[in-house]
Coordinates of N, CA and C in Angstrom, one line a residue:
I1 N 17.7 42.7 7.9 CA 18.7 41.7 8.2 C 18.6 40.6 7.2
G2 N 17.5 40.0 6.9 CA 17.4 39.0 5.9 C 16.2 39.2 5.0
T3 N 16.2 38.5 3.9 CA 15.1 38.7 2.9 C 13.9 37.9 3.4
Q4 N 12.8 38.4 3.2 CA 11.6 37.6 3.6 C 11.1 36.7 2.5
C5 N 10.7 35.5 2.9 CA 10.2 34.5 2.0 C 8.9 35.1 1.3
P6 N 8.9 35.0 -0.1 CA 7.7 35.5 -0.8 C 6.4 34.8 -0.5
Y7 N 6.5 33.5 -0.1 CA 5.3 32.7 0.3 C 5.2 32.6 1.8
R8 N 4.5 33.5 2.3 CA 4.2 33.4 3.8 C 3.1 32.5 4.0
L9 N 3.0 31.9 5.1 CA 2.0 30.9 5.4 C 0.6 31.5 5.3
G10 N 0.4 32.8 5.6 CA -0.9 33.4 5.5 C -1.3 33.5 4.0
D11 N -0.4 33.9 3.1 CA -0.7 34.0 1.7 C -1.0 32.6 1.1
R12 N -0.3 31.6 1.5 CA -0.6 30.3 1.0 C -2.1 29.9 1.4
E13 N -2.4 30.1 2.6 CA -3.7 29.7 3.1 C -4.8 30.4 2.4
R14 N -4.6 31.7 2.1 CA -5.6 32.5 1.4 C -5.7 32.0 0.0
S15 N -4.6 31.7 -0.7 CA -4.7 31.3 -2.1 C -5.4 29.9 -2.2
R16 N -5.1 29.1 -1.2 CA -5.8 27.8 -1.2 C -7.3 27.9 -1.0
R17 N -7.7 28.8 -0.2 CA -9.1 29.0 0.1 C -9.8 29.6 -1.2
K18 N -9.1 30.5 -1.9 CA -9.6 31.1 -3.1 C -9.9 30.0 -4.1
L19 N -8.9 29.1 -4.3 CA -9.0 28.0 -5.3 C -9.8 26.8 -4.8
N20 N -10.2 26.8 -3.5 CA -10.9 25.7 -2.9 C -10.1 24.4 -3.0
L21 N -8.8 24.6 -2.7 CA -7.9 23.4 -2.6 C -7.8 23.0 -1.2
T22 N -8.3 21.8 -0.9 CA -8.3 21.3 0.5 C -7.6 19.9 0.4
M23 N -7.0 19.5 1.4 CA -6.4 18.2 1.5 C -7.5 17.1 1.5
P24 N -7.3 16.0 0.8 CA -8.3 15.0 0.8 C -8.4 14.4 2.2
R25 N -9.6 14.0 2.6 CA -9.8 13.5 3.9 C -9.4 12.0 3.9
Q26 N -8.9 11.6 5.0 CA -8.5 10.2 5.2 C -9.5 9.5 6.0
F27 N -9.9 8.3 5.6 CA -10.9 7.6 6.3 C -10.2 6.3 6.9
E28 N -10.7 5.9 8.0 CA -10.2 4.7 8.6 C -10.5 3.5 7.8
E29 N -9.5 2.6 7.7 CA -9.8 1.4 6.9 C -10.6 0.4 7.8
V30 N -11.6 -0.1 7.2 CA -12.4 -1.1 7.9 C -11.8 -2.5 7.7
P31 N -11.5 -3.2 8.8 CA -10.9 -4.5 8.6 C -11.8 -5.4 7.9
P32 N -11.2 -6.3 7.0 CA -12.1 -7.2 6.2 C -12.7 -8.2 7.1
T33 N -13.9 -8.6 6.7 CA -14.6 -9.6 7.5 C -14.1 -11.0 7.1
E34 N -14.5 -12.0 7.8 CA -13.9 -13.4 7.6 C -14.1 -13.8 6.1
G35 N -15.2 -13.5 5.5 CA -15.4 -14.0 4.1 C -14.6 -13.2 3.1
Q36 N -14.0 -12.1 3.4 CA -13.3 -11.3 2.5 C -11.8 -11.5 2.5
L37 N -11.3 -12.3 3.4 CA -9.9 -12.5 3.5 C -9.4 -13.4 2.4
A38 N -8.1 -13.3 2.0 CA -7.6 -14.1 1.0 C -7.7 -15.5 1.3
C39 N -8.1 -16.3 0.3 CA -8.1 -17.8 0.5 C -9.1 -18.3 1.5
S40 N -10.1 -17.5 1.9 CA -10.9 -17.8 3.0 C -11.8 -19.0 2.7
G41 N -12.2 -19.1 1.4 CA -13.1 -20.2 1.0 C -12.4 -21.6 1.1
V42 N -11.2 -21.6 0.6 CA -10.4 -22.9 0.7 C -10.1 -23.2 2.1
R43 N -9.7 -22.2 2.9 CA -9.4 -22.4 4.4 C -10.6 -23.0 5.1
E44 N -11.8 -22.4 4.8 CA -13.0 -22.9 5.5 C -13.3 -24.4 5.1
D45 N -13.2 -24.7 3.8 CA -13.4 -26.1 3.4 C -12.4 -27.0 4.0
L46 N -11.1 -26.6 4.0 CA -10.1 -27.4 4.6 C -10.4 -27.7 6.1
K47 N -10.8 -26.6 6.8 CA -11.1 -26.7 8.2 C -12.2 -27.7 8.5
I48 N -13.3 -27.6 7.7 CA -14.4 -28.6 7.9 C -14.0 -30.0 7.5
C49 N -13.2 -30.2 6.5 CA -12.8 -31.5 6.1 C -11.9 -32.1 7.2
L50 N -11.0 -31.4 7.7 CA -10.1 -31.9 8.8 C -10.9 -32.2 10.1
L51 N -11.8 -31.4 10.4 CA -12.6 -31.6 11.7 C -13.5 -32.8 11.6
E52 N -13.9 -33.1 10.4 CA -14.8 -34.3 10.2 C -14.0 -35.6 10.0
S53 N -12.7 -35.5 10.0 CA -11.9 -36.8 9.8 C -11.9 -37.6 11.0
D54 N -11.6 -38.9 10.9 CA -11.5 -39.8 12.0 C -10.3 -39.5 12.9
C55 N -9.3 -38.9 12.4 CA -8.1 -38.6 13.2 C -8.5 -37.6 14.2
V56 N -9.3 -36.6 13.9 CA -9.7 -35.6 14.9 C -10.8 -36.1 15.8
K57 N -11.8 -36.7 15.2 CA -13.0 -37.2 15.9 C -12.6 -38.3 16.9
I58 N -12.0 -39.3 16.4 CA -11.8 -40.6 17.2 C -10.5 -40.5 18.0
H59 N -9.4 -40.2 17.3 CA -8.1 -40.2 18.0 C -7.8 -38.9 18.8
K60 N -8.7 -37.9 18.7 CA -8.6 -36.7 19.5 C -7.3 -35.9 19.3
K61 N -6.8 -35.9 18.0 CA -5.6 -35.1 17.7 C -6.1 -33.8 17.1
T62 N -5.1 -32.9 17.1 CA -5.4 -31.6 16.4 C -5.3 -31.8 14.9
P63 N -5.9 -31.0 14.1 CA -5.8 -31.1 12.7 C -4.3 -31.0 12.2
R64 N -3.6 -30.1 12.9 CA -2.2 -29.9 12.5 C -1.4 -31.2 12.8
Q65 N -1.6 -31.9 13.9 CA -0.9 -33.1 14.2 C -1.3 -34.2 13.2
C66 N -2.6 -34.2 12.8 CA -3.0 -35.2 11.8 C -2.3 -35.0 10.5
L67 N -2.2 -33.8 10.1 CA -1.5 -33.5 8.8 C 0.0 -33.8 8.8
K68 N 0.6 -33.4 10.0 CA 2.1 -33.7 10.1 C 2.4 -35.2 10.1
A69 N 1.5 -36.0 10.7 CA 1.7 -37.4 10.8 C 1.3 -38.1 9.5
K70 N 0.6 -37.4 8.6 CA 0.1 -38.0 7.4 C -0.7 -39.2 7.7
D71 N -1.7 -39.0 8.6 CA -2.6 -40.1 9.0 C -3.4 -40.6 7.9
N72 N -3.6 -41.9 7.8 CA -4.4 -42.5 6.7 C -5.9 -42.3 6.9
S73 N -6.3 -41.9 8.0 CA -7.8 -41.6 8.2 C -8.2 -40.3 7.6
I74 N -7.3 -39.5 7.1 CA -7.6 -38.3 6.4 C -7.8 -38.6 5.0
S75 N -8.9 -38.1 4.4 CA -9.2 -38.4 3.0 C -8.3 -37.7 2.0
Q76 N -8.3 -38.2 0.8 CA -7.4 -37.5 -0.2 C -8.0 -36.2 -0.6
E77 N -9.3 -36.0 -0.4 CA -9.9 -34.7 -0.6 C -9.3 -33.6 0.3
C78 N -9.0 -34.0 1.5 CA -8.4 -33.0 2.5 C -7.0 -32.7 2.1
Y79 N -6.3 -33.7 1.6 CA -4.9 -33.4 1.1 C -4.9 -32.5 -0.1
A80 N -5.9 -32.7 -1.0 CA -6.0 -31.9 -2.2 C -6.4 -30.4 -1.7
L81 N -7.2 -30.3 -0.7 CA -7.5 -28.9 -0.2 C -6.3 -28.3 0.5
V82 N -5.4 -29.1 1.1 CA -4.2 -28.5 1.7 C -3.3 -28.0 0.5
T83 N -3.2 -28.7 -0.6 CA -2.4 -28.3 -1.7 C -3.0 -27.0 -2.3
S84 N -4.3 -27.0 -2.4 CA -5.0 -25.8 -3.0 C -4.8 -24.6 -2.1
F85 N -4.9 -24.8 -0.8 CA -4.6 -23.7 0.2 C -3.2 -23.2 0.1
F86 N -2.3 -24.1 -0.1 CA -0.9 -23.7 -0.2 C -0.7 -22.9 -1.5
E87 N -1.3 -23.4 -2.6 CA -1.1 -22.6 -3.9 C -1.8 -21.3 -3.8
C88 N -2.9 -21.2 -3.1 CA -3.6 -19.9 -3.0 C -2.7 -18.9 -2.2
K89 N -2.1 -19.4 -1.1 CA -1.3 -18.5 -0.2 C 0.0 -18.1 -1.0
R90 N 0.5 -19.1 -1.8 CA 1.7 -18.8 -2.5 C 1.5 -17.7 -3.6
S91 N 0.2 -17.8 -4.2 CA -0.1 -16.9 -5.3 C -0.2 -15.4 -4.8
M92 N -0.4 -15.3 -3.5 CA -0.4 -13.9 -2.9 C 1.0 -13.3 -2.9
L93 N 2.0 -14.1 -3.0 CA 3.4 -13.5 -3.1 C 3.8 -13.3 -4.5
D94 N 3.2 -13.9 -5.5 CA 3.5 -13.8 -6.9 C 2.9 -12.5 -7.4
N95 N 3.7 -11.6 -7.8 CA 3.2 -10.3 -8.3 C 2.3 -10.4 -9.5
R96 N 2.5 -11.3 -10.4 CA 1.7 -11.4 -11.6 C 0.3 -11.9 -11.1
T97 N 0.2 -12.8 -10.2 CA -1.1 -13.4 -9.8 C -1.8 -12.3 -8.9
R98 N -1.0 -11.6 -8.1 CA -1.7 -10.5 -7.3 C -2.3 -9.5 -8.2
F99 N -1.7 -9.2 -9.3 CA -2.2 -8.2 -10.2 C -3.4 -8.7 -11.0
R100 N -3.4 -10.0 -11.4 CA -4.5 -10.6 -12.2 C -5.6 -11.0 -11.3
G101 N -5.4 -11.2 -10.0 CA -6.4 -11.7 -9.1 C -6.3 -13.2 -8.8
R102 N -6.9 -13.6 -7.7 CA -6.8 -15.0 -7.3 C -7.8 -15.8 -8.2
K103 N -7.4 -17.1 -8.4 CA -8.3 -18.0 -9.2 C -9.2 -18.7 -8.2
G104 N -10.3 -19.2 -8.8 CA -11.2 -20.1 -8.0 C -11.8 -19.3 -6.9
Y105 N -12.3 -20.0 -5.9 CA -12.9 -19.5 -4.7 C -13.0 -18.0 -4.8

C-alpha cells in the first residue's frame, strides 16, 4: 500500500548503540547561594548602612521610607551605595557589560 520508511526506529536505536551515541544527561540547576547573586556585595553593604542609620534606629522607619523621604540622617556613604547598587543592576541589562562581567564587588 505504501512505501516503508528506510529508517525504522529499531534501526536507529541499533546504529546509535553501535556508535555509542547517547543523549547528554541533563542535571538540575542548583540555585545560587546568597553570596553568588548579582550585586550581592553592594546589596549587603547598602542594607547594613541603612539599618545602622538614625532614620531606621531612632525614627523607626523602614529603609525604603528613609530613602524615599531623602532623610538627612542617612549618610552620604549610603546614598553612594544606592547609586552603586543601581549601576550594578543596570549593568545586568547592558549586553556589553554582561559579556565582560560585572565590575567591582
